[in-house]
Coordinates of C-alpha atoms and ligand atoms in Angstrom, one line a residue:
M1 CA 89.9 83.3 91.0
S2 CA 91.8 84.6 88.1
A3 CA 92.0 88.4 87.5
Y4 CA 90.9 87.6 83.9
C5 CA 88.1 85.3 82.9
S6 CA 90.3 82.4 81.7
M7 CA 89.0 78.9 80.9
L8 CA 92.2 77.3 82.1
E9 CA 93.5 77.1 85.6
R10 CA 97.2 77.4 86.3
H11 CA 98.8 74.5 88.2
P12 CA 99.8 75.6 91.7
E13 CA 103.3 74.2 91.1
N14 CA 103.9 76.5 88.1
P15 CA 106.4 76.9 86.6
I16 CA 106.8 73.2 86.3
L17 CA 110.1 73.4 84.4
S18 CA 112.5 76.3 84.7
P19 CA 116.1 76.8 83.4
E20 CA 117.3 76.1 87.0
D21 CA 115.6 72.7 86.9
F22 CA 117.5 71.6 83.8
P23 CA 120.0 69.0 85.2
Y24 CA 122.5 69.2 82.3
G25 CA 122.9 73.0 82.3
P26 CA 123.5 75.8 82.8
A27 CA 120.4 76.6 80.7
D28 CA 119.0 80.0 80.0
V29 CA 115.7 78.8 78.6
V30 CA 113.5 75.7 78.9
F31 CA 110.4 76.5 76.9
N32 CA 107.7 75.8 74.2
C33 CA 107.1 72.1 74.2
G34 CA 105.5 69.5 72.0
Q35 CA 103.2 67.2 74.1
T36 CA 101.6 63.8 73.8
M37 CA 100.9 60.7 75.8
F38 CA 103.5 57.9 75.2
E39 CA 103.5 54.5 76.9
G40 CA 101.1 55.7 79.6
K41 CA 103.2 58.8 80.5
T42 CA 103.0 62.4 79.6
L43 CA 105.8 63.2 77.2
L44 CA 107.1 66.7 76.4
L45 CA 109.5 67.7 73.7
V46 CA 111.2 70.6 75.5
A47 CA 113.2 73.2 73.7
V48 CA 116.3 74.2 75.7
I49 CA 118.8 76.9 75.1
L50 CA 122.1 76.2 76.9
R51 CA 124.2 79.1 78.1
N52 CA 127.3 77.7 76.4
H53 CA 125.8 76.4 73.1
P54 CA 124.9 78.5 70.0
T55 CA 121.7 76.8 69.1
P56 CA 118.7 75.3 70.9
R57 CA 118.1 71.5 71.2
I58 CA 115.0 69.6 72.1
H59 CA 115.0 67.1 75.0
V60 CA 112.5 64.4 75.9
A61 CA 110.9 64.8 79.3
T62 CA 108.5 62.2 80.7
S63 CA 106.2 62.2 83.7
E64 CA 103.9 59.7 85.5
D65 CA 101.8 62.4 87.2
G66 CA 102.0 65.1 84.5
V67 CA 103.6 67.6 86.9
H68 CA 107.1 66.2 87.8
F69 CA 109.2 65.5 84.8
D70 CA 112.4 63.5 84.2
I71 CA 114.5 65.0 81.4
R72 CA 116.6 62.8 79.3
E73 CA 120.2 63.9 79.0
E74 CA 120.8 63.1 75.4
P75 CA 119.0 65.7 73.2
F76 CA 116.4 64.0 71.0
I77 CA 116.4 66.7 68.3
T78 CA 119.4 68.8 67.3
R79 CA 120.1 70.5 63.9
L80 CA 119.7 68.1 61.0
E81 CA 123.2 67.0 60.1
E82 CA 123.1 66.8 56.3
E83 CA 123.0 69.5 53.7
P84 CA 121.0 71.0 52.1
F85 CA 119.0 70.8 55.4
H86 CA 121.6 71.6 58.0
S87 CA 122.0 75.3 57.0
L88 CA 118.2 75.7 57.0
D89 CA 117.9 74.2 60.5
T90 CA 119.5 76.9 62.6
W91 CA 117.0 77.1 65.5
P92 CA 115.3 73.9 66.6
I93 CA 112.3 75.0 68.7
D94 CA 108.5 74.8 68.8
P95 CA 107.9 71.1 68.0
R96 CA 104.3 70.1 67.3
V97 CA 103.6 66.4 67.8
T98 CA 100.7 64.4 66.2
R99 CA 100.2 60.7 66.6
I100 CA 98.8 59.0 63.5
G101 CA 98.4 55.3 64.0
D102 CA 101.6 54.1 65.8
T103 CA 103.8 56.9 64.4
Y104 CA 104.4 60.2 66.1
Y105 CA 105.0 63.0 63.5
I106 CA 106.9 66.1 64.6
I107 CA 106.8 69.3 62.7
R108 CA 109.1 72.2 63.7
P109 CA 110.3 75.4 62.0
G110 CA 113.5 75.8 60.3
N111 CA 114.7 79.4 60.6
S112 CA 117.5 80.7 58.5
Q113 CA 118.3 83.4 56.0
A114 CA 116.2 81.4 53.5
G115 CA 113.2 82.1 55.6
C116 CA 111.0 80.1 57.9
I117 CA 110.1 76.6 56.6
A118 CA 108.8 73.5 58.3
F119 CA 110.6 70.2 58.8
L120 CA 108.5 67.0 59.1
E121 CA 110.1 64.2 61.0
K122 CA 108.7 61.0 62.6
T123 CA 109.4 58.6 65.4
T124 CA 107.9 55.5 67.0
D125 CA 110.1 55.5 70.1
F126 CA 111.3 59.0 70.8
V127 CA 114.8 57.7 70.7
T128 CA 115.5 57.7 67.0
R129 CA 113.9 60.0 64.5
E130 CA 113.6 60.0 60.7
F131 CA 113.5 63.0 58.5
V132 CA 110.5 63.0 56.1
D133 CA 110.7 66.2 54.2
I134 CA 110.4 70.0 54.2
V135 CA 106.6 70.5 54.0
S136 CA 106.2 74.2 53.5
L137 CA 107.9 77.1 51.7
P138 CA 108.8 80.4 53.5
S139 CA 107.3 81.9 55.3
N140 CA 105.1 79.4 57.0
R141 CA 105.1 78.8 60.7
V142 CA 104.8 75.2 61.7
P143 CA 102.0 73.3 60.1
C144 CA 100.0 71.1 62.5
L145 CA 98.7 67.7 61.5
F146 CA 95.3 66.2 62.3
P147 CA 95.6 62.8 64.1
E148 CA 93.7 61.0 61.3
Q149 CA 92.6 61.3 57.8
V150 CA 89.4 63.1 57.0
G151 CA 87.5 62.2 53.8
G152 CA 90.5 60.1 52.6
S153 CA 93.1 62.8 53.0
Y154 CA 95.6 63.9 55.6
V155 CA 94.7 67.4 56.9
R156 CA 96.8 70.2 58.4
L157 CA 96.5 73.7 59.7
D158 CA 99.2 76.2 59.0
R159 CA 100.1 79.8 59.3
P160 CA 101.7 81.4 56.3
Y161 CA 102.7 85.0 56.8
N162 CA 100.8 87.7 55.2
H163 CA 102.6 91.0 54.7
S164 CA 99.7 93.2 54.2
P165 CA 99.6 97.0 53.9
Q166 CA 97.6 98.4 56.8
P167 CA 95.6 101.5 56.8
G168 CA 98.1 104.4 56.7
G169 CA 100.4 102.5 54.4
V170 CA 102.3 100.7 57.2
R171 CA 103.4 97.2 56.2
H172 CA 102.5 94.8 58.9
E173 CA 103.4 91.1 59.4
L174 CA 100.1 89.4 60.0
G175 CA 99.4 85.7 60.3
N176 CA 96.3 83.7 59.6
I177 CA 95.4 80.0 59.8
W178 CA 94.9 78.1 56.6
I179 CA 93.8 74.5 56.1
S180 CA 95.1 72.1 53.4
Y181 CA 95.0 68.4 52.4
S182 CA 97.5 65.7 51.3
P183 CA 97.5 62.1 50.1
D184 CA 100.9 61.3 51.7
L185 CA 101.8 64.1 54.3
V186 CA 104.4 65.5 51.9
H187 CA 102.4 67.0 49.0
W188 CA 99.9 69.6 50.2
G189 CA 97.2 71.3 48.3
R190 CA 93.5 72.5 48.2
H191 CA 94.6 75.4 50.5
R192 CA 91.7 77.3 52.1
F193 CA 91.7 80.3 54.3
L194 CA 90.3 79.2 57.7
M195 CA 90.6 82.1 60.2
G196 CA 92.3 85.5 60.8
G197 CA 92.5 87.5 63.9
F198 CA 89.0 88.5 65.1
S199 CA 89.4 90.3 68.4
H200 CA 91.5 92.8 70.4
W201 CA 93.6 89.9 71.8
N202 CA 94.6 88.3 68.4
W203 CA 94.2 90.8 65.6
V204 CA 97.9 90.6 64.6
K205 CA 98.4 86.9 64.3
V206 CA 96.7 83.6 65.0
G207 CA 98.6 80.3 64.8
P208 CA 97.6 76.7 65.3
T209 CA 98.4 73.6 67.4
P210 CA 97.6 70.0 66.4
P211 CA 93.8 69.5 66.5
I212 CA 92.3 67.0 69.0
K213 CA 89.3 64.8 68.1
T214 CA 86.3 65.2 70.4
E215 CA 82.7 64.1 69.9
A216 CA 81.7 67.7 69.4
G217 CA 84.4 68.5 66.7
W218 CA 88.1 69.0 66.3
L219 CA 89.2 71.0 69.3
E220 CA 91.8 73.5 68.2
I221 CA 93.9 75.5 70.7
F222 CA 95.5 78.4 68.9
H223 CA 97.7 81.3 69.9
G224 CA 96.6 84.9 69.3
V225 CA 98.9 87.9 69.1
T226 CA 98.1 91.5 69.8
E227 CA 100.2 94.6 69.8
N228 CA 100.1 98.1 71.3
C229 CA 102.7 100.8 71.1
S230 CA 105.1 99.2 73.5
T231 CA 104.4 95.5 73.8
T232 CA 103.3 92.3 72.0
R233 CA 101.1 89.9 73.9
Y234 CA 100.5 86.2 73.2
S235 CA 97.4 84.5 74.5
L236 CA 95.6 81.2 73.8
G237 CA 92.2 80.7 72.3
A238 CA 90.0 77.7 71.4
M239 CA 87.7 76.7 68.6
L240 CA 85.9 73.7 67.2
L241 CA 86.1 72.5 63.6
D242 CA 83.5 70.4 62.0
L243 CA 84.4 66.7 62.3
D244 CA 83.5 65.9 58.7
D245 CA 84.5 69.2 57.1
P246 CA 87.2 70.8 59.2
S247 CA 87.4 73.8 56.9
R248 CA 84.1 74.8 58.7
I249 CA 84.4 76.5 62.1
A250 CA 81.7 74.9 64.2
G251 CA 82.2 77.1 67.3
R252 CA 84.8 79.5 68.7
M253 CA 85.4 81.3 71.9
E254 CA 85.4 85.1 71.5
S255 CA 87.6 85.4 74.6
Y256 CA 91.0 83.9 75.2
I257 CA 91.3 80.7 77.4
L258 CA 94.6 81.9 78.8
T259 CA 96.4 85.2 78.8
P260 CA 99.6 86.4 80.6
E261 CA 98.7 87.4 84.1
T262 CA 101.5 86.1 86.4
D263 CA 105.1 87.3 86.9
Y264 CA 106.5 84.3 85.1
E265 CA 104.4 85.0 82.1
W266 CA 105.1 88.8 82.1
M267 CA 108.8 88.6 82.7
G268 CA 111.4 86.6 80.8
R269 CA 113.3 86.4 77.6
V270 CA 110.2 87.6 75.7
P271 CA 107.7 89.3 78.1
D272 CA 104.0 88.8 78.1
V273 CA 103.8 85.4 76.4
V274 CA 101.8 82.2 76.9
F275 CA 102.6 80.0 73.9
A276 CA 101.4 76.4 73.3
C277 CA 102.6 73.9 70.7
G278 CA 99.8 71.5 71.6
A279 CA 97.4 70.2 74.3
I280 CA 96.6 66.8 75.8
A281 CA 92.9 65.8 76.3
D282 CA 91.8 63.0 78.6
L283 CA 88.5 62.1 77.0
E284 CA 87.4 59.8 79.9
E285 CA 88.3 62.3 82.7
R286 CA 87.0 65.1 80.5
R287 CA 90.1 67.3 81.2
L288 CA 92.3 69.3 79.0
R289 CA 96.0 69.9 79.9
V290 CA 98.0 72.6 78.1
Y291 CA 101.8 72.7 78.7
Y292 CA 102.8 76.1 77.6
G293 CA 105.9 78.3 77.4
A294 CA 105.8 81.3 79.7
A295 CA 107.7 84.4 78.5
D296 CA 109.8 82.2 76.3
T297 CA 111.7 81.1 79.4
R298 CA 109.8 78.4 81.4
I299 CA 107.2 75.7 81.0
C300 CA 103.9 75.8 82.8
L301 CA 100.8 73.8 83.0
A302 CA 97.2 75.0 82.8
E303 CA 94.2 72.7 82.9
G304 CA 90.5 72.9 82.2
D305 CA 87.2 71.1 82.0
L306 CA 86.9 69.8 78.4
D307 CA 83.1 70.0 78.3
E308 CA 83.2 73.6 79.6
I309 CA 85.7 74.5 76.9
I310 CA 83.6 72.8 74.2
R311 CA 80.5 74.6 75.6
G312 CA 82.4 77.9 75.5
C313 CA 83.3 77.3 71.8
L314 CA 79.7 76.4 70.9
E315 CA 78.3 79.4 72.7
G316 CA 80.9 81.8 71.5
R317 CA 81.7 83.0 75.0
Ligands
BMA1 C1 106.6 83.0 68.1 C2 107.5 81.8 68.1 C3 107.5 81.2 69.6 C4 107.6 82.3 70.6 C5 106.7 83.4 70.3 C6 106.8 84.6 71.4 O1 106.8 83.6 66.8 O2 108.8 82.1 67.8 O3 108.6 80.4 69.7 O4 107.2 81.7 71.9 O5 106.9 83.9 69.0 O6 108.2 85.0 71.4

């Protein structure tokens, strides 16, 4: 039984990928991963920071059982080669994957002096990738695509920064989730505010992952950030968006579904962090798997009962 009331259970073999497991190292960090099913296997896009290389790269890791992964040696994503994009693409991490039809779209942040923007790329085979465009202005943290059009438009959630004065005059970097629409995945508009922090565990920032279609609504796993005088803590939450009008929250858990409570989540490059770039639902088995970065150092797996999570959202637990 977890010390906290979490909806997700940690896999007993956690962490399932650590820097020591990276066969092409030495690696200091193997963390926050995109996740999807591909050709019947679980596929992770794993961000790796090598000890002897200045910037991260993203490797493909695949698994038959969802727990033991083979990591491909050749990185799948490294910095974009050509200017003007190369100098904006200094830190390839946090890939979000959405399958639309037979194409897998990947959105990841570009961090540079110019600010944090988002690159959209696509692939059909996870061997070659094609750059589509920059799809957000600074500062916008990794838009997440819905897996199909709604009402004739592509839809996304994103997290523009909001530098708001707080009581007492302190400027604070807050982050809220917005929703927007596009005819072609490149031009985005009809921006609407969706959700800000709403509880002690997420009042500083909330940020999205790609929504998952269920019968009850779009299941959205998001991260929530809180701060106290000495630490920042990242947890995961869940909500449901209306299937026909995803700008409407149909249900939301008041509590987190996962929060740091193990040594490997408390200690690492950034302590006190569980961070997900997505989740994988098995709609037949009614299970949800979340591959998450622990303390910005390792990858772990937490699993839950899909119907329980949906009920938790609808009941506002
Ligand atoms: C966020 C992202 C994540 C990271 C998290 C905690 O802003 O940069 O990559 O896991 O912070 O450090």
